[in-house]
Amino acid sequence: MGILTKNLMSDLYKFDDIVAWDDKVRERYSFGYDKPNFLLLSSLELQDFCKSKLLCGKNQTCLNQYNSFSLQYNYMNDQVLYEKAQYSTYQYPLSLGWQNLTTSQKEYLIKMDLNRIFVQTIVINQSQEDIILPNLIYSANEQDGIFYTIFSMNFLMMFSQINNQKYGGPFSCDLVNGNYQQYKYTNVNQFDGFQYQDSFGNICGDATNKCTQCSYYNLKRIFSVEWRCRPWYQQSQNQFYILFGQPYISINPNIVGSTITFKVVIDNQKIKSIKDEYSYKQDAVVATDIDLTLILNRYQQNKDLNIEYSYLISTNPSSNSTEYSPLVIAHPMMNITNLQTVYDVEFYNSTNKENEIYLFKNQTSFLNDTFQTYQNCSFQMLFNNSQIRIITKNNIKYLTIFTPIFICFGTIYEQASNINSYYVKAVSLQQMDQDTYQVNQMQEIMVKTIFIIYSTLVVIILVLFYFLTKSFLFYNFEIPIQILTQFIQNADSQSIFIFYQKINKKELKTSQELKNLILAINNVVLNLQEKVKSKFQNQESDQSYLDIQTALSQQLITFQAFSHLTGIGLCLNYRFPYLQNDYPYFLDKIDHNFNNIYDPYIAYDINNLKSQYKNKFTNELNFYEVFYEDQQEKIEI
């Protein structure tokens, strides 16, 4: 809004380029005309301000709240508020009536009214957020003192100084004899014009001793308030661009307020930087009053202010003096109707007030530092600018943190920043000790709980691991060994070999452990047969023969680990005496296990035994020969 106002006041935007109506007439400014081109009402006239009240009908709530200015920030909620929000308000210090303004003054106000379009958009967007909202948006012109504000406002009913019979009141939106009451004076020549009085009606001088507080108080004016003498306007003279002003008491309502101002300096060839505006007098000031109620409500939410609380204080506005007492902007213990220093509020009930204030000042000398403007906005992110102090208040020590609030402003090409206030957080050390003790107790309980839970989990995991391991061994070792034992009890070497081949070719699915056992047994049996065969073919020496015997003995021991029932390990039972030339015992074993005999490798040797022991074993050998031939037929089949 400040930049727009600056451009509108310059020659950058001509009046004829802005207005859209064809005849460019600078009249028809209110609902008093059939087709208004723009909606501007006088702050000291009731007709345009009160006309929308007829829309309330018999709605008593609407009637009671109609004069409220702040409700217009929610103008989309109500038709009456919407109608009121279509207006902007102006006031000329020397006279009433649009007709008494010069052409240039009319053009200035019409161009200023463009601000309403943008401000209403901002207001609608911000009203949906829990943020600090503007309370009033307005501007004052240095040349002629014209005041302009967004939305409808009427000073006749707002200010008690003029809302009385002396000035034609009391004023209201009620019709009297079919007309609204009117302000008694239309120009400053009709009465004293509040000359030598401040904005609150207090005498500040006379014709001989002029008012020194503000030179404009020495001039006549149609309304008691001289906007160019307000604190927010005066403070902007010694700064440039944007400034967060010092707290002050607003006129209506009479409470502590804070204002953001934009110093409007019309561009000229000598201004090369925004800092150059510092040495120029303002052509106008655009201001926004900040609603501190939201901040104050947040600060007052703490139920026990003896434990912890927060507040906001101002900074030194002077660039060359450190004689300054920080003012309270928002504090949970402040008096909202009085302007107070931080010393007044912080130590108001202290039993050792003077000494504690003295210590506070010594510890917080940085609060009196002169006002500085920094070259850029990098300071906004530097949290190490905070100051931590131990402040004693009413014999209670508080850990207090002072955090500067930096404001960044400028253009796309140039930025600057300054400290506009300090956010202060105070916490009782006694409470901190109690909280620390409670935290330690909670941590101790937490550690014990974690230890118990951890120990319990370890035990549960170990028990679970035990049962899982037991189950794993049972299903992967014990059961496969039982199956293998049953299989060996009923199988011969060929069956073992065939069974292994089927498993190896994945024709049969089984566990890896069972597969490994079958492989081991198959290798033992086949290896044994190969060794015996090699011996009889004279492919090995006597020493090798002895090695075979040793190996066979060891394999017999190993193989007997599974079982050695009748038929199990049969090959070892009859080969071992056979290789020792103990043929009678060999034949006796064959006779004992005849149901399980089948070995094509010893067919030739059996025939030789028949001829050597023909007399003694004729019947037996004939029997086994028949048995062998029968087995051969099975193989061929």
XYZ file of C-alpha atoms in Angstrom:
637
model
C 0.000 0.000 0.000
C 2.903 2.360 0.735
C 4.522 1.809 -2.666
C 1.159 2.171 -4.414
C 0.439 5.428 -2.583
C 3.883 6.704 -3.509
C 3.280 5.963 -7.183
C -0.243 7.397 -7.142
C 1.010 10.666 -5.661
C 3.732 10.958 -8.287
C 3.256 11.705 -11.967
C 3.622 8.027 -12.787
C -0.166 7.517 -12.726
C -2.258 10.280 -14.262
C -5.861 10.726 -13.177
C -7.187 10.409 -16.726
C -5.305 7.118 -17.136
C -6.828 5.584 -14.007
C -10.544 6.440 -14.093
C -12.760 4.258 -16.249
C -15.841 6.440 -16.684
C -16.010 8.306 -19.978
C -16.830 11.844 -18.856
C -14.019 11.889 -16.228
C -16.365 13.841 -13.943
C -15.033 14.035 -10.389
C -18.494 14.011 -8.789
C -21.116 11.342 -8.029
C -19.038 10.018 -5.179
C -21.743 8.563 -2.893
C -25.091 6.802 -2.698
C -26.703 10.231 -2.829
C -26.408 9.942 -6.607
C -28.062 7.430 -8.898
C -24.853 6.070 -10.360
C -21.804 6.708 -8.184
C -18.460 6.356 -9.910
C -16.640 5.952 -6.597
C -17.676 5.527 -2.970
C -16.129 8.048 -0.606
C -17.882 9.402 2.470
C -16.998 12.245 4.806
C -16.040 11.261 8.355
C -18.114 14.201 9.676
C -21.367 13.486 7.793
C -24.004 10.870 8.628
C -26.041 10.427 5.454
C -23.782 8.013 3.582
C -22.550 6.276 6.729
C -26.003 5.560 8.161
C -27.862 4.640 4.983
C -26.820 0.982 5.101
C -28.268 0.652 8.607
C -31.725 0.432 7.060
C -30.742 -3.053 5.890
C -30.640 -4.231 9.519
C -34.420 -4.052 9.756
C -35.431 -5.241 13.234
C -32.271 -7.256 13.827
C -31.248 -5.856 17.204
C -27.734 -7.344 17.071
C -27.130 -5.682 13.727
C -28.469 -2.373 15.043
C -26.310 -2.496 18.178
C -23.110 -3.369 16.312
C -23.603 -1.131 13.310
C -21.166 1.563 14.467
C -18.353 -0.945 15.050
C -15.525 -0.292 12.643
C -13.543 -3.524 13.115
C -16.446 -5.775 12.067
C -15.956 -4.591 8.494
C -12.839 -6.761 8.277
C -15.282 -9.679 8.091
C -17.514 -7.949 5.573
C -18.193 -11.154 3.629
C -20.195 -12.540 6.567
C -23.055 -10.064 6.393
C -24.869 -8.005 3.757
C -24.907 -4.901 5.960
C -21.170 -5.136 6.615
C -20.595 -5.716 2.917
C -22.431 -2.497 2.027
C -20.462 -0.518 4.620
C -17.140 -1.955 3.442
C -17.699 -0.599 -0.077
C -16.954 2.902 1.212
C -13.707 4.578 2.073
C -13.576 7.598 4.385
C -11.903 10.977 4.027
C -11.586 14.123 6.097
C -10.294 17.545 5.070
C -9.058 19.679 8.040
C -10.479 23.036 6.856
C -14.051 22.317 5.744
C -16.851 19.809 5.151
C -18.340 18.716 1.849
C -16.935 17.262 -1.336
C -17.817 20.453 -3.154
C -15.340 22.434 -1.034
C -12.354 20.364 -2.212
C -10.128 21.527 -5.037
C -9.821 19.531 -8.239
C -6.362 18.246 -7.298
C -7.644 17.167 -3.864
C -10.532 15.265 -5.463
C -8.179 13.558 -7.883
C -5.856 12.648 -5.006
C -8.672 10.990 -3.022
C -10.065 9.160 -6.054
C -6.632 7.736 -6.825
C -6.070 6.835 -3.144
C -9.278 4.815 -3.226
C -7.516 2.246 -5.409
C -5.878 1.067 -2.183
C -9.219 -0.258 -0.970
C -9.303 -2.914 -3.689
C -5.957 -4.377 -2.672
C -6.464 -3.982 1.075
C -9.792 -5.808 1.008
C -8.131 -8.745 -0.737
C -5.400 -8.880 1.905
C -7.912 -8.603 4.731
C -10.031 -11.470 3.415
C -6.985 -13.733 3.118
C -5.610 -12.858 6.544
C -8.920 -13.255 8.333
C -8.690 -17.014 7.798
C -5.416 -17.277 9.709
C -4.548 -17.050 13.373
C -2.241 -14.083 12.893
C -1.956 -10.470 13.968
C -4.501 -8.467 11.976
C -4.568 -4.756 11.119
C -6.959 -2.713 13.181
C -7.022 0.340 10.931
C -5.376 1.256 7.609
C -5.109 4.946 6.760
C -2.912 7.759 5.434
C -2.328 11.464 6.005
C -1.125 14.008 3.461
C 1.559 16.465 4.553
C 0.568 19.289 2.215
C -3.068 19.803 3.249
C -3.592 17.248 6.049
C -6.220 15.203 4.180
C -6.958 11.988 6.055
C -7.971 8.810 4.184
C -8.916 5.413 5.597
C -10.170 2.105 4.251
C -13.824 1.221 5.073
C -16.590 3.326 6.589
C -15.854 5.468 9.617
C -17.722 8.306 11.289
C -15.956 10.584 13.773
C -19.145 12.290 14.970
C -20.222 9.204 16.904
C -16.734 7.929 17.741
C -15.251 10.918 19.587
C -16.821 12.279 22.725
C -15.108 15.680 22.233
C -17.577 16.550 19.468
C -20.472 14.160 20.128
C -22.412 16.718 22.155
C -24.789 19.660 21.746
C -21.961 22.174 21.336
C -21.156 20.694 17.943
C -24.725 19.733 16.931
C -24.998 16.414 18.733
C -25.512 14.019 20.201
C -25.130 12.168 16.921
C -26.647 8.839 15.889
C -28.025 7.061 12.858
C -31.564 7.805 13.958
C -33.576 10.162 11.780
C -34.773 13.425 13.336
C -37.664 15.010 11.442
C -36.769 12.827 8.481
C -33.137 13.923 8.395
C -29.869 12.905 9.979
C -28.264 15.338 12.382
C -25.460 17.426 10.956
C -22.199 18.776 12.297
C -22.699 22.358 13.425
C -19.794 23.858 11.469
C -18.914 23.521 7.803
C -15.598 25.439 7.868
C -12.997 26.595 10.400
C -13.973 30.256 10.178
C -17.250 29.586 12.001
C -15.662 28.756 15.422
C -12.342 28.569 17.287
C -11.327 25.546 15.257
C -9.605 23.759 18.203
C -6.705 26.148 17.824
C -3.917 25.759 20.430
C -5.424 22.465 21.605
C -3.993 18.972 21.296
C -5.947 16.025 19.886
C -7.512 15.309 23.288
C -8.780 18.892 23.719
C -6.071 19.976 26.157
C -4.784 23.574 25.858
C -1.132 23.546 24.738
C -0.550 27.276 23.969
C -2.006 30.559 22.817
C -1.349 33.337 20.347
C 1.671 34.435 22.330
C 3.072 31.093 23.449
C 2.648 28.709 20.582
C 2.239 24.971 21.022
C 5.681 23.371 20.832
C 4.529 19.783 20.824
C 3.353 20.082 17.211
C 3.172 23.205 15.058
C -0.124 22.123 13.454
C -1.874 22.558 16.807
C -1.434 26.290 16.293
C -3.721 26.185 13.225
C -7.494 25.971 13.042
C -9.101 22.693 12.001
C -12.643 21.432 11.521
C -12.016 18.366 13.721
C -10.162 18.128 17.030
C -7.654 15.509 15.864
C -4.743 16.784 13.804
C -3.393 13.665 12.108
C -0.056 15.217 11.276
C 0.592 15.610 15.007
C -0.101 11.986 15.897
C 2.910 9.987 17.229
C 2.970 7.591 14.283
C 3.223 10.528 11.867
C 5.846 12.426 13.864
C 8.084 9.357 14.348
C 8.331 8.729 10.615
C 9.981 12.109 10.056
C 13.314 10.917 11.417
C 13.337 7.576 9.590
C 12.943 6.242 6.081
C 10.720 3.736 4.369
C 9.087 1.432 6.955
C 9.049 1.960 10.708
C 7.421 0.160 13.619
C 6.481 3.060 15.838
C 6.718 3.372 19.592
C 3.655 2.338 21.615
C 1.159 5.132 22.222
C -2.383 5.674 23.465
C -4.796 5.576 20.560
C -7.628 8.085 20.345
C -10.482 5.641 20.020
C -10.498 3.398 21.888
C -8.105 4.875 24.457
C -5.790 1.896 24.743
C -2.141 1.149 24.028
C -1.563 0.877 20.302
C 1.258 0.194 17.911
C 1.509 1.396 14.342
C 3.528 0.449 11.285
C 4.225 3.430 9.049
C 5.504 3.897 5.523
C 7.190 7.204 4.821
C 6.084 8.391 1.384
C 8.693 10.504 -0.387
C 7.886 11.347 -3.991
C 10.756 10.340 -6.239
C 13.107 12.959 -7.572
C 16.453 12.880 -9.334
C 18.414 13.299 -6.096
C 17.046 10.114 -4.520
C 19.238 7.191 -5.593
C 18.556 4.854 -2.673
C 15.788 4.276 -0.159
C 18.230 5.485 2.507
C 18.355 8.870 0.804
C 14.753 9.376 1.923
C 16.028 9.722 5.484
C 16.991 13.340 4.926
C 13.737 14.282 3.144
C 10.497 15.371 4.744
C 7.583 13.056 4.104
C 4.988 13.932 1.478
C 2.559 11.572 3.197
C 2.521 8.734 5.710
C 0.648 5.463 5.245
C -0.089 3.735 8.552
C -1.501 0.460 9.825
C -2.623 0.062 13.421
C -1.827 -3.356 14.848
C -4.385 -5.139 16.962
C -2.420 -6.127 20.073
C -5.381 -7.963 21.598
C -4.426 -11.290 20.030
C -0.865 -11.050 21.362
C -2.039 -9.936 24.788
C -4.536 -12.795 25.004
C -1.784 -15.281 24.241
C 0.476 -13.819 26.900
C -2.335 -13.918 29.460
C -3.066 -17.614 28.891
C -0.466 -18.666 31.474
C -2.397 -19.443 34.639
C 0.488 -18.845 37.033
C 2.601 -15.836 36.104
C 4.958 -16.594 38.986
C 6.202 -19.619 37.056
C 6.652 -18.267 33.530
C 5.356 -15.534 31.234
C 6.222 -13.610 28.066
C 6.004 -9.998 26.979
C 6.934 -7.587 24.191
C 8.838 -4.316 24.676
C 9.954 -1.525 22.368
C 13.472 -0.500 21.343
C 15.204 2.854 21.427
C 13.988 4.975 18.461
C 16.826 7.488 18.782
C 19.983 7.215 16.698
C 22.143 9.330 19.009
C 20.863 8.953 22.582
C 20.856 6.038 25.017
C 18.574 7.774 27.515
C 15.606 5.525 26.998
C 13.189 3.439 29.020
C 11.692 0.517 27.058
C 7.927 0.752 26.714
C 5.614 -2.207 27.105
C 3.850 -3.201 23.892
C 2.134 -6.279 25.312
C 2.486 -7.718 28.811
C 0.144 -10.024 30.776
C 0.271 -7.643 33.770
C 0.051 -4.334 31.894
C -2.696 -1.739 32.156
C -3.958 -1.567 28.579
C -5.209 2.001 29.028
C -1.874 3.430 30.232
C 1.489 3.800 28.551
C 3.959 1.997 30.844
C 7.673 1.238 30.898
C 8.994 -2.247 31.479
C 10.134 -1.144 34.951
C 6.614 -0.049 35.879
C 5.080 -3.385 34.935
C 7.791 -5.862 35.900
C 8.389 -4.525 39.410
C 4.988 -3.083 40.302
C 4.555 -5.350 43.375
C 8.204 -5.795 44.315
C 9.162 -5.270 47.957
C 12.669 -4.244 46.913
C 11.645 -2.251 43.862
C 14.391 0.373 43.558
C 17.273 -2.050 43.996
C 15.804 -4.625 41.616
C 15.157 -1.967 38.951
C 18.748 -0.785 39.347
C 20.050 -4.337 38.840
C 17.700 -4.843 35.878
C 18.980 -1.706 34.140
C 22.607 -2.748 34.643
C 21.939 -6.206 33.255
C 19.919 -5.014 30.257
C 21.871 -2.008 29.023
C 21.545 -3.402 25.482
C 17.873 -2.324 25.570
C 19.060 1.289 25.433
C 21.260 0.816 22.379
C 20.747 3.448 19.716
C 18.556 2.691 16.744
C 20.465 1.087 13.868
C 19.609 0.133 10.327
C 21.455 -2.803 8.809
C 22.453 -3.141 5.179
C 20.541 -6.347 4.450
C 18.120 -8.832 5.948
C 20.599 -11.496 7.022
C 20.131 -10.591 10.698
C 16.647 -12.033 10.635
C 18.049 -15.537 10.845
C 20.698 -14.908 13.495
C 19.366 -16.356 16.732
C 22.650 -15.789 18.514
C 21.567 -12.170 19.063
C 19.475 -13.317 22.013
C 20.569 -12.196 25.464
C 20.163 -14.410 28.543
C 20.037 -12.895 32.013
C 19.128 -13.922 35.565
C 16.625 -11.287 36.662
C 15.533 -10.957 40.290
C 11.957 -9.828 40.786
C 10.356 -9.679 44.204
C 13.212 -11.848 45.530
C 12.480 -14.570 42.967
C 15.067 -15.311 40.307
C 13.950 -15.722 36.705
C 15.898 -17.023 33.765
C 15.060 -14.344 31.192
C 15.748 -14.503 27.450
C 15.652 -11.308 25.371
C 15.228 -12.067 21.665
C 15.372 -9.180 19.163
C 12.729 -9.077 16.440
C 14.201 -7.948 13.132
C 12.051 -6.319 10.462
C 13.145 -6.564 6.849
C 12.005 -3.999 4.286
C 13.026 -2.537 0.954
C 12.691 -3.140 -2.761
C 13.741 -5.934 -5.080
C 17.068 -4.227 -5.603
C 17.769 -2.976 -2.088
C 16.918 -4.279 1.381
C 17.483 -3.115 4.925
C 16.515 -4.273 8.404
C 16.294 -3.035 11.959
C 15.279 -4.203 15.414
C 11.764 -3.015 16.196
C 11.154 -4.791 19.518
C 12.297 -7.489 21.939
C 10.414 -10.661 22.735
C 11.094 -11.585 26.363
C 10.552 -14.977 28.009
C 10.911 -15.297 31.795
C 10.958 -18.642 33.644
C 11.276 -19.074 37.395
C 14.510 -20.842 38.366
C 12.712 -22.429 41.292
C 10.192 -23.904 38.915
C 12.992 -25.010 36.603
C 14.612 -26.878 39.503
C 11.311 -28.578 40.259
C 10.808 -29.445 36.613
C 14.372 -30.765 36.392
C 13.794 -32.959 39.448
C 10.545 -34.272 37.982
C 12.252 -34.975 34.677
C 15.055 -36.828 36.454
C 12.500 -38.886 38.363
C 10.667 -39.692 35.171
C 13.916 -40.622 33.457
C 14.858 -42.907 36.334
C 11.492 -44.641 36.142
C 11.842 -44.828 32.387
C 15.308 -46.416 32.644
C 14.027 -49.020 35.103
C 11.042 -49.739 32.922
C 13.229 -50.079 29.845
C 15.582 -52.437 31.721
C 12.685 -54.636 32.845
C 11.182 -54.664 29.373
C 14.561 -55.410 27.818
C 15.262 -58.252 30.238
C 11.815 -59.704 29.667
C 12.285 -59.510 25.915
C 15.669 -61.256 26.177
C 14.132 -64.112 28.189
C 11.227 -64.395 25.767
C 13.597 -64.401 22.795
C 15.803 -67.086 24.392
C 12.812 -69.300 25.203
C 11.420 -68.773 21.732
C 14.833 -69.531 20.214
C 15.050 -72.738 22.277
C 11.696 -74.031 21.059
C 12.398 -72.981 17.485
C 15.792 -74.720 17.569
C 14.264 -77.819 19.093
C 11.558 -77.830 16.455
C 14.139 -77.224 13.732
C 16.306 -80.139 14.867
C 13.284 -82.378 15.204
C 11.920 -81.707 11.733
C 15.264 -81.428 9.952
C 17.375 -84.104 11.665
C 15.482 -86.470 13.956
C 12.609 -87.173 11.591
C 14.897 -87.571 8.513
C 17.132 -89.996 10.461
C 14.086 -92.017 11.541
C 12.911 -92.149 7.947
C 16.384 -93.148 6.779
C 16.676 -95.851 9.426
C 13.376 -97.379 8.361
C 14.470 -97.175 4.752
C 17.831 -98.896 5.355
C 16.143 -101.668 7.327
C 14.118 -102.582 4.254
C 16.485 -101.724 1.370
C 19.527 -103.212 -0.311
C 22.445 -101.376 -1.920
C 20.772 -101.133 -5.299
C 17.622 -99.676 -3.779
C 19.736 -97.143 -1.892
C 21.479 -96.168 -5.103
C 18.220 -95.886 -7.064
C 16.642 -93.886 -4.248
C 19.606 -91.514 -4.196
C 19.459 -91.014 -7.981
C 15.797 -90.071 -7.826
C 16.496 -87.547 -5.080
C 19.533 -86.147 -6.871
C 17.520 -85.699 -10.085
C 14.780 -83.982 -8.022
C 12.261 -86.637 -8.950
C 11.615 -86.948 -5.245
C 11.493 -83.924 -2.943
C 12.992 -84.195 0.510
C 14.859 -82.072 3.031
C 18.491 -81.167 2.452
C 19.539 -83.010 5.606
C 17.911 -86.288 4.471
C 19.438 -85.862 1.039
C 22.912 -85.486 2.564
C 22.471 -88.645 4.682
C 21.360 -90.673 1.656
C 24.390 -89.388 -0.255
C 26.711 -90.416 2.585
C 25.258 -93.929 2.833
C 25.271 -94.360 -0.930
C 28.924 -93.310 -1.089
C 29.828 -95.767 1.698
C 28.127 -98.686 -0.028
C 29.409 -97.906 -3.532
C 32.890 -97.154 -2.301
C 32.939 -100.474 -0.459
C 31.843 -102.374 -3.544
C 34.439 -100.654 -5.713
C 37.207 -101.495 -3.268
C 36.235 -105.192 -3.146
C 35.987 -105.354 -6.896
C 39.418 -103.811 -7.320
C 40.900 -106.350 -4.909
C 39.624 -109.348 -6.821
C 40.830 -107.893 -10.087
C 44.325 -107.658 -8.542
C 44.411 -103.921 -9.060
C 45.654 -103.243 -5.574
C 48.648 -104.437 -3.569
C 48.555 -106.342 -0.317
C 49.155 -103.120 1.502
C 46.091 -101.658 -0.217
C 44.221 -104.749 0.827
C 45.134 -104.089 4.426
C 44.021 -100.498 4.021
C 40.729 -101.727 2.651
C 40.282 -104.011 5.622
C 40.978 -101.131 7.976
C 38.584 -98.882 6.077
C 35.936 -101.564 6.018
C 36.254 -102.059 9.741
C 35.827 -98.306 10.308
C 32.921 -98.147 7.854
C 31.318 -101.066 9.635
C 31.502 -99.180 12.908
C 30.102 -96.046 11.246
C 27.370 -97.884 9.454
C 26.338 -99.699 12.588
C 25.583 -96.249 14.070
C 22.291 -96.340 12.219
C 21.324 -99.942 13.056
C 22.621 -103.503 12.733
C 19.515 -105.569 12.701
C 19.144 -108.574 10.418
C 19.801 -107.492 6.860
C 21.258 -104.073 7.790
C 24.875 -103.824 6.720
C 24.562 -107.163 5.026
C 27.319 -106.480 2.564
C 29.794 -105.963 5.378
C 28.630 -109.104 7.250
C 29.415 -111.537 4.482
C 32.257 -109.744 2.658
C 34.473 -109.387 5.669
C 34.807 -113.236 6.412
C 34.942 -113.846 2.696
C 37.992 -111.617 2.270
C 39.638 -113.403 5.245
C 39.215 -116.785 3.442
C 36.943 -117.986 6.215
C 34.604 -119.644 3.764
C 32.737 -121.872 6.180
C 31.759 -118.839 8.272
C 31.018 -116.908 5.080
C 28.614 -119.576 3.857
C 27.100 -119.779 7.291
C 26.369 -116.020 7.190
C 24.895 -116.402 3.732
C 22.697 -119.137 5.041
C 21.601 -116.886 7.907
C 20.781 -113.980 5.627
C 19.704 -115.772 2.477
C 16.616 -113.597 2.144
C 18.739 -110.477 1.625
C 21.521 -111.866 -0.617
C 22.068 -110.254 -3.963
C 25.490 -109.265 -5.240
C 26.561 -109.902 -8.839
C 30.198 -109.264 -7.964
C 30.679 -112.561 -6.102
C 28.931 -114.895 -8.555
C 32.216 -116.179 -9.886
C 33.607 -116.896 -6.425
C 30.519 -118.809 -5.364
C 31.053 -121.243 -8.284
C 34.660 -121.866 -7.137
C 33.447 -122.469 -3.595
C 31.012 -125.029 -4.895
C 33.816 -127.120 -6.390
C 36.077 -126.851 -3.301
C 33.394 -127.672 -0.739
C 31.194 -129.807 -2.942
C 30.850 -132.646 -0.521
C 30.092 -130.574 2.519
C 27.990 -127.773 1.044
C 26.492 -129.318 -2.098
C 22.915 -128.818 -1.047
C 23.505 -125.340 0.281
C 25.453 -124.169 -2.790
C 22.838 -125.622 -5.094
C 20.310 -123.645 -3.172
C 22.189 -120.381 -3.450
C 22.985 -121.007 -7.096
C 19.307 -121.326 -7.796
C 18.740 -118.211 -5.660
C 21.385 -116.291 -7.568
C 19.985 -117.291 -10.959
C 16.585 -116.198 -9.758
C 18.037 -112.817 -8.806
C 19.691 -112.508 -12.237
C 16.354 -113.048 -13.931
C 14.907 -110.228 -11.825
C 17.665 -107.911 -12.955
C 17.103 -108.739 -16.628
C 13.401 -108.123 -16.219
